[in-house]
């Protein structure tokens, strides 16, 4: 490739959003460059580990036969914890998942490499180990990118920014005009803990290729807004915990200390016994939601995925929003390309496409949640405590009549949280989640 | 398990030049010390930042590029840039 060459599109970042965009455009015959700063796609990319099939199948219908899937999720568990107990809830299904698994675990270093290779097969040109340092702007229009390589200027009609959380390029494009606030970002740390597949299957009560997710709320996050998780991979577990940056800053809890406490929780420890830590990972997660999103497009430029705050934290979704947004960005550019017009007005259909999809519908639904979690971390201590207290009391058979038990439980609850506050909390929670 | 041992498990391609600069140590000493107690020394998951009583030191070689310091420094006093292409942490699992 010679310097100054011009393409139909440049995609920055080979994560789920970037590879989806590059794949979509290359498949339609556009000339596409996909630039990745890691030595290989996935080298810098971290997530808890659960991905969703439908949005990937929208791009690659036969992915299940070839993608590096760790385990197909057949059971999801929710643990509401205190320091030494948990009330648990879950859903397990024996129903066949068909050709498209609903949810499955992945290891991103492997998955992202595969996904980017699909974009390459479709005709995209992958340039790894390359940082985009700046955008080339001509007459107010994004006309290309300046990479860190010597003579590394590349030009294109459209540039799709998929450079992740804290996108430098969305700022440079003028799409992100303010600093992201500490309550709009979570910090998560996790470990890959290796265990033999048979041990995982026995411990989590699943068959070969099947997996479990566990989300832990309550005491495990030490009064910070967030949750911990355990996800099963083929021969390892992804064990991690995340909380809002604003809460890490205030509490001075260290992320590694928090994770070590989770691993020592009496209900968690037996699941990890005998495992070897293979890798330690950390990443920021954009949790600001709808109200913290940048403008989604400009003259010759679009933004998708984490770079555009496309995470639904409550539902553990992110990579699926990224893939759908990447695909829609790609489709928008394809249309603009055929019209020969990549101006702001022409790219405006990107937003409309997102509005019509689950991406912006879901983000809008939960637009007040990030602020709520930031302001009320105490609820994640109080309510798990109350739930555990109530259930523990009901299950303790000590000769006390059940009606007396109910009274005792109610008294204990209202002593810790008066009735008017319970009603207020319920109302506020309903308001941000309805 | 200690953090140092965990970081030791990671694969890095080290650059000779740092991608992290503290803009103004005076802010760490005065404003941040008084108001915030220098949170970068606790929230950084790779222990990059340490305070020696006079200045904040950034051990950039440890950085796992989580980008939390971009929002976590209350004074935006950390100039964190992307490591040069191909350098920095290289996750094998992710």
XYZ file of C-alpha atoms in Angstrom:
528
model
C 0.000 0.000 0.000
C 1.367 3.351 -0.912
C 0.915 6.428 1.171
C -1.871 8.778 0.287
C -3.933 5.978 -1.227
C -7.670 6.522 -1.010
C -10.286 3.992 0.089
C -14.037 3.898 0.355
C -13.797 3.483 4.118
C -11.339 3.297 6.992
C -12.370 1.545 10.206
C -10.366 2.283 13.341
C -10.279 -0.567 15.848
C -10.764 -4.291 15.221
C -13.145 -5.113 18.063
C -16.764 -6.259 17.646
C -17.949 -2.901 16.268
C -14.994 -2.364 13.941
C -14.856 -5.855 12.494
C -18.658 -5.825 12.007
C -18.431 -2.526 10.116
C -15.452 -3.652 8.037
C -17.059 -7.014 7.257
C -20.331 -5.390 6.175
C -18.697 -2.869 3.874
C -16.095 -5.233 2.385
C -18.783 -7.800 1.632
C -20.684 -5.160 -0.340
C -17.598 -4.551 -2.443
C -16.266 -1.379 -0.839
C -12.528 -0.951 -0.421
C -11.981 -1.053 3.326
C -8.995 -0.677 5.624
C -9.291 -1.964 9.192
C -6.646 -0.478 11.504
C -5.823 -2.115 14.849
C -3.338 -0.814 17.422
C -2.641 -4.229 18.962
C -0.166 -6.618 17.401
C -3.220 -8.747 16.590
C -6.942 -8.040 16.983
C -7.941 -8.780 20.572
C -4.511 -8.117 22.083
C -5.921 -5.069 23.889
C -9.544 -6.082 24.244
C -11.247 -7.177 27.435
C -14.773 -8.014 28.459
C -16.429 -10.272 31.035
C -16.891 -12.864 28.412
C -20.556 -13.324 27.426
C -21.518 -12.684 23.833
C -24.882 -13.035 22.097
C -25.618 -15.073 18.997
C -28.386 -13.182 17.245
C -26.413 -10.056 16.411
C -23.424 -12.070 15.238
C -25.724 -14.268 13.126
C -27.073 -11.125 11.460
C -23.570 -10.839 10.000
C -22.327 -14.410 9.826
C -25.264 -16.848 9.995
C -23.019 -19.926 10.265
C -20.725 -18.551 12.980
C -21.530 -21.321 15.465
C -19.689 -23.847 13.319
C -16.456 -21.889 13.141
C -16.183 -19.131 15.763
C -13.957 -19.791 18.798
C -16.839 -20.242 21.225
C -15.832 -21.382 24.711
C -19.149 -22.681 26.076
C -22.793 -22.198 25.151
C -24.652 -20.792 28.157
C -27.412 -23.085 29.426
C -27.746 -21.631 32.897
C -27.641 -18.104 34.301
C -27.427 -17.590 38.042
C -27.883 -14.505 40.169
C -26.400 -14.414 43.651
C -27.465 -11.734 46.100
C -24.655 -11.852 48.603
C -23.714 -10.896 52.117
C -20.206 -11.595 53.399
C -21.051 -15.202 54.210
C -24.334 -16.075 52.507
C -26.342 -15.625 49.325
C -29.912 -15.791 48.128
C -29.706 -17.320 44.687
C -31.919 -17.261 41.660
C -31.404 -18.732 38.252
C -32.660 -20.043 34.991
C -31.561 -23.230 33.307
C -32.869 -24.627 30.094
C -32.557 -28.046 28.527
C -34.226 -26.799 25.356
C -32.075 -27.148 22.282
C -30.687 -23.798 21.230
C -30.835 -24.549 17.519
C -28.180 -23.275 15.149
C -27.813 -19.934 16.881
C -26.922 -20.094 20.561
C -28.489 -17.243 22.524
C -25.458 -16.600 24.691
C -21.979 -18.050 24.826
C -18.643 -17.278 26.418
C -15.599 -16.146 24.467
C -12.023 -15.148 25.141
C -11.616 -11.927 23.267
C -8.008 -12.406 22.159
C -9.181 -15.474 20.260
C -12.620 -14.281 19.212
C -11.558 -10.873 17.908
C -8.808 -12.455 15.853
C -11.348 -14.763 14.236
C -13.894 -12.000 13.666
C -11.319 -9.716 12.052
C -10.202 -12.619 9.851
C -13.791 -12.848 8.557
C -13.618 -9.175 7.600
C -10.320 -9.927 5.833
C -11.863 -12.864 3.976
C -14.622 -10.522 2.843
C -11.959 -8.264 1.367
C -11.048 -5.790 4.110
C -7.367 -4.936 4.484
C -6.244 -5.377 8.099
C -3.353 -3.241 9.342
C -2.352 -4.361 12.860
C 0.172 -2.842 15.306
C -0.785 0.617 14.092
C -2.115 3.536 16.104
C -4.268 6.190 14.490
C -2.862 9.375 15.988
C -5.065 11.911 14.311
C -7.820 12.469 11.820
C -7.117 14.254 8.580
C -9.743 16.966 8.180
C -10.226 18.897 4.955
C -12.760 21.708 4.650
C -14.456 20.502 7.823
C -14.808 16.971 6.504
C -12.984 13.944 7.886
C -10.942 12.814 4.922
C -8.632 10.209 6.379
C -6.372 9.192 9.253
C -2.803 9.875 10.288
C -1.208 6.699 11.627
C 1.937 6.398 13.720
C 3.779 4.798 10.828
C 6.205 6.775 8.682
C 4.297 8.261 5.726
C 1.257 6.764 7.365
C -1.502 8.981 6.004
C -4.493 7.110 4.614
C -7.501 8.689 2.935
C -11.088 7.571 2.630
C -14.567 8.866 1.892
C -15.755 7.715 5.312
C -14.021 6.908 8.599
C -15.760 4.667 11.151
C -14.449 5.167 14.692
C -14.532 1.964 16.760
C -11.553 2.800 18.947
C -13.160 1.876 22.240
C -13.969 3.565 25.527
C -12.411 7.008 25.989
C -12.210 7.367 22.218
C -9.540 9.930 21.409
C -10.786 10.116 17.856
C -14.431 10.905 18.700
C -13.019 13.930 20.495
C -10.819 14.892 17.569
C -13.781 14.567 15.228
C -15.725 16.951 17.459
C -18.349 14.277 18.188
C -17.428 14.023 21.881
C -17.286 17.549 23.214
C -17.005 17.041 26.969
C -14.925 14.937 29.356
C -16.492 11.651 30.434
C -17.390 11.825 34.145
C -16.200 9.225 36.696
C -19.739 7.969 37.278
C -20.108 7.291 33.566
C -17.329 4.713 33.528
C -16.858 1.471 35.428
C -13.551 -0.237 36.017
C -13.556 -4.022 35.860
C -10.782 -6.477 36.651
C -10.811 -10.184 35.994
C -8.705 -13.296 36.004
C -8.589 -16.276 33.750
C -8.354 -19.271 36.074
C -7.601 -22.556 34.390
C -9.323 -25.794 35.377
C -9.753 -29.079 33.482
C -12.986 -29.150 31.412
C -14.297 -32.187 33.331
C -13.858 -30.364 36.644
C -15.776 -27.350 35.322
C -18.569 -29.599 34.046
C -18.851 -31.423 37.346
C -18.597 -28.306 39.506
C -21.157 -26.347 37.507
C -23.360 -29.329 36.686
C -23.281 -28.981 32.912
C -22.325 -31.139 29.947
C -19.475 -30.812 27.500
C -19.590 -27.506 25.647
C -22.220 -26.143 28.021
C -21.623 -23.295 30.397
C -22.916 -21.231 33.270
C -22.861 -17.560 34.171
C -23.041 -16.300 37.742
C -23.515 -12.641 38.579
C -22.961 -11.647 42.191
C -24.480 -8.522 43.668
C -24.266 -7.109 47.176
C -21.442 -7.434 49.673
C -18.962 -8.533 46.999
C -18.605 -4.968 45.701
C -17.984 -3.448 49.148
C -20.587 -0.697 48.919
C -19.721 0.296 45.400
C -22.090 0.242 42.445
C -21.230 -2.816 40.393
C -21.175 -6.590 40.448
C -18.893 -9.586 40.351
C -19.098 -12.472 37.901
C -18.002 -16.019 37.233
C -18.267 -17.278 33.661
C -17.270 -20.731 32.469
C -14.934 -21.135 29.513
C -13.856 -24.452 27.992
C -10.906 -25.048 30.294
C -10.955 -21.912 32.430
C -13.158 -19.568 34.415
C -13.438 -15.823 33.894
C -13.741 -14.403 37.409
C -14.039 -10.681 37.814
C -15.596 -7.674 39.454
C -16.387 -4.146 38.357
C -17.609 -0.939 39.948
C -18.043 2.693 39.020
C -14.882 4.792 38.820
C -16.536 7.428 41.014
C -16.880 4.826 43.756
C -13.320 3.525 43.394
C -12.105 7.123 43.713
C -14.115 7.736 46.853
C -13.670 4.440 48.703
C -9.968 3.921 47.827
C -10.696 0.210 47.487
C -8.079 -1.274 45.155
C -9.423 -3.256 42.194
C -7.103 -6.177 42.858
C -7.989 -6.177 46.555
C -11.657 -6.219 45.605
C -11.148 -9.156 43.255
C -9.148 -11.087 45.843
C -12.006 -10.605 48.333
C -14.494 -11.941 45.787
C -12.310 -15.002 45.245
C -12.165 -15.588 49.008
C -15.942 -15.363 49.458
C -16.982 -18.665 51.119
C -19.436 -19.406 48.285
C -16.990 -18.560 45.519
C -13.802 -20.178 46.791
C -14.906 -23.808 46.303
C -15.726 -23.117 42.647
C -12.172 -21.927 42.008
C -10.326 -24.520 44.104
C -7.281 -26.003 42.407
C -7.394 -23.461 39.573
C -4.315 -21.658 38.284
C -4.376 -17.957 37.466
C -3.348 -17.692 33.825
C -3.988 -14.028 33.119
C -5.037 -10.833 34.906
C -6.967 -8.230 32.948
C -8.511 -4.831 33.518
C -10.535 -2.418 31.467
C -12.798 0.596 31.707
C -16.406 0.074 30.628
C -18.498 2.965 29.323
C -21.568 2.949 31.576
C -22.871 6.474 31.018
C -25.594 5.255 28.702
C -27.852 7.276 26.478
C -27.292 10.633 28.119
C -23.514 10.394 27.893
C -23.325 9.370 24.250
C -21.343 11.476 21.795
C -22.882 12.708 18.561
C -22.971 9.587 16.417
C -21.919 10.984 13.059
C -20.405 13.987 11.354
C -19.065 14.924 7.959
C -17.392 11.741 6.673
C -17.285 10.110 10.097
C -19.330 7.730 12.273
C -18.751 6.256 15.733
C -19.837 2.852 17.073
C -19.405 0.527 20.057
C -17.696 1.481 23.322
C -16.426 4.654 21.639
C -20.094 5.711 21.483
C -21.039 4.491 25.025
C -23.070 1.612 23.624
C -23.253 -0.542 26.744
C -26.331 -1.794 28.557
C -24.763 -2.539 31.929
C -27.899 -3.778 33.640
C -28.333 -6.534 31.070
C -24.642 -7.331 30.682
C -24.792 -6.353 27.015
C -22.207 -4.451 25.023
C -20.514 -6.467 22.313
C -23.912 -7.184 20.739
C -24.781 -3.479 20.657
C -21.336 -2.862 19.164
C -21.807 -5.471 16.426
C -25.223 -4.163 15.478
C -24.020 -0.550 15.487
C -20.957 -1.533 13.438
C -23.178 -3.291 10.919
C -25.558 -0.313 10.721
C -22.639 2.101 10.334
C -21.379 -0.097 7.514
C -24.779 -0.173 5.808
C -25.028 3.602 6.119
C -21.649 4.067 4.443
C -22.550 1.598 1.687
C -25.653 3.639 0.853
C -23.782 6.923 1.070
C -21.093 5.476 -1.176
C -23.649 4.530 -3.823
C -25.119 8.021 -3.658
C -21.624 9.488 -3.843
C -22.374 11.633 -0.826
C -20.814 11.068 2.631
C -21.752 14.443 4.102
C -23.313 14.811 7.540
C -26.801 14.878 6.032
C -26.141 11.706 4.113
C -24.829 9.848 7.179
C -27.782 10.953 9.319
C -29.575 7.715 8.491
C -27.084 5.968 10.822
C -28.825 7.504 13.807
C -32.239 6.636 12.413
C -31.179 3.025 11.912
C -29.940 2.879 15.499
C -33.171 4.465 16.757
C -35.144 1.736 15.020
C -32.977 -1.029 16.481
C -32.766 -2.310 20.048
C -29.524 -0.353 20.476
C -30.921 3.118 21.093
C -34.282 1.830 22.325
C -32.600 -0.030 25.183
C -30.081 2.703 25.931
C -32.889 5.245 26.103
C -34.963 2.988 28.364
C -32.225 2.949 31.001
C -30.982 6.504 30.512
C -31.424 7.465 34.185
C -29.926 4.294 35.626
C -26.226 5.315 35.637
C -26.948 8.376 37.753
C -29.137 6.321 40.104
C -26.407 3.729 40.687
C -23.863 6.492 41.238
C -25.993 8.192 43.861
C -27.269 5.149 45.719
C -24.483 2.621 46.199
C -25.882 1.987 49.688
C -28.851 0.164 48.149
C -26.504 -2.579 46.975
C -25.519 -3.105 50.596
C -28.883 -2.637 52.306
C -31.169 -4.731 50.121
C -28.994 -7.807 49.665
C -28.596 -7.747 53.446
C -32.349 -7.554 53.998
C -33.157 -10.272 51.482
C -30.618 -12.625 53.052
C -31.877 -11.836 56.532
C -35.486 -12.556 55.583
C -34.782 -15.820 53.784
C -32.353 -17.012 56.434
C -34.939 -16.377 59.148
C -37.723 -18.155 57.262
C -35.510 -21.182 56.675
C -34.310 -21.433 60.254
C -36.529 -24.010 61.952
C -36.355 -23.162 65.637
C -39.877 -23.667 66.939
C -40.974 -20.079 66.375
C -44.399 -19.964 64.656
C -44.241 -18.644 61.103
C -46.492 -15.626 61.760
C -44.138 -14.547 64.535
C -41.262 -15.044 62.116
C -42.929 -12.796 59.570
C -43.365 -10.113 62.239
C -39.775 -10.491 63.338
C -38.540 -10.186 59.752
C -40.688 -7.140 59.062
C -39.487 -5.480 62.237
C -35.853 -6.195 61.373
C -36.341 -4.817 57.871
C -38.085 -1.607 58.950
C -35.509 -1.044 61.652
C -32.803 -0.991 58.964
C -34.929 0.788 56.359
C -38.093 2.619 57.454
C -41.274 1.966 55.478
C -41.326 5.361 53.784
C -37.794 4.769 52.527
C -38.684 1.287 51.265
C -41.522 2.808 49.266
C -39.282 5.612 47.996
C -36.567 3.150 46.922
C -39.093 0.936 45.147
C -40.579 3.918 43.344
C -37.178 5.223 42.227
C -36.031 1.776 41.129
C -39.231 1.333 39.130
C -38.779 4.745 37.546
C -35.261 4.055 36.258
C -35.993 0.526 35.062
C -39.534 0.574 33.712
C -2.268 -13.549 45.062
C -0.227 -10.367 44.981
C -0.688 -7.898 42.159
C 3.019 -8.034 41.267
C 2.731 -11.784 40.698
C -0.312 -11.288 38.481
C 1.385 -8.618 36.388
C 4.338 -10.958 36.048
C 2.049 -13.383 34.192
C 1.343 -10.847 31.474
C 3.012 -10.465 28.113
C 4.217 -6.951 27.353
C 6.154 -5.469 24.513
C 7.969 -2.664 26.278
C 8.582 0.664 24.633
C 11.592 2.712 25.691
C 9.471 5.830 25.867
C 6.653 6.342 28.365
C 3.108 6.867 27.166
C 2.172 8.456 30.504
C 3.129 11.896 31.821
C 2.012 13.687 34.970
C 1.168 17.166 33.797
C 1.768 19.097 37.027
C 3.105 17.446 40.196
C 2.115 20.513 42.156
C -1.531 19.543 41.676
C -0.811 16.057 43.102
C 0.981 17.635 46.057
C -1.559 20.294 46.937
C -5.062 20.151 45.481
C -5.347 16.419 44.933
C -3.575 15.540 48.155
C -5.921 17.748 50.166
C -9.177 17.084 48.366
C -8.889 13.539 47.060
C -5.918 11.765 48.620
C -4.459 10.931 45.191
C -6.908 8.211 44.058
C -4.670 7.110 41.146
C -2.445 5.399 43.722
C -5.355 3.097 44.627
C -7.703 2.742 41.629
C -5.058 1.867 39.051
C -5.456 -1.919 38.621
C -1.799 -2.285 37.605
C -0.296 -0.099 40.316
C 1.227 2.268 37.791
C 1.032 5.344 40.033
C 2.912 5.875 43.269
C 3.464 8.931 45.440
C 6.866 9.434 47.058
C 5.936 12.463 49.123
C 6.950 14.958 46.452
C 5.839 13.659 43.119
C 3.733 11.042 41.391
C 5.729 8.415 39.534
C 4.185 6.513 36.637
C 5.621 3.010 36.138
C 4.301 2.917 32.594
C 5.750 -0.545 31.941
C 3.045 -2.033 34.193
C 0.174 -0.314 32.397
C -2.534 -2.666 31.094
C -4.189 0.158 29.127
C -7.539 0.002 30.911
C -7.811 3.804 30.479
C -9.398 4.294 33.913
C -6.956 7.127 34.752
C -8.500 9.206 31.960
C -11.589 9.675 34.103
C -10.179 8.682 37.501
C -7.766 11.597 37.934
C -9.956 14.322 39.439
C -7.843 17.058 37.830
C -7.214 15.444 34.444
C -3.604 15.726 35.438
C -2.531 12.455 33.846
C -1.544 12.727 30.215
C -2.194 9.155 29.105
C -1.740 8.341 25.451
C -2.066 5.140 23.490
C 1.242 3.253 23.414
C 2.804 3.182 19.978
C 1.411 0.577 17.608
C 2.179 -2.998 18.695
C 3.667 -1.929 22.055
C 2.216 -2.385 25.523
C 0.192 -5.239 26.953
C -0.669 -8.225 24.783
C -3.479 -10.308 26.175
C -3.390 -13.964 25.237
C -6.915 -14.756 26.453
C -8.774 -11.484 26.844
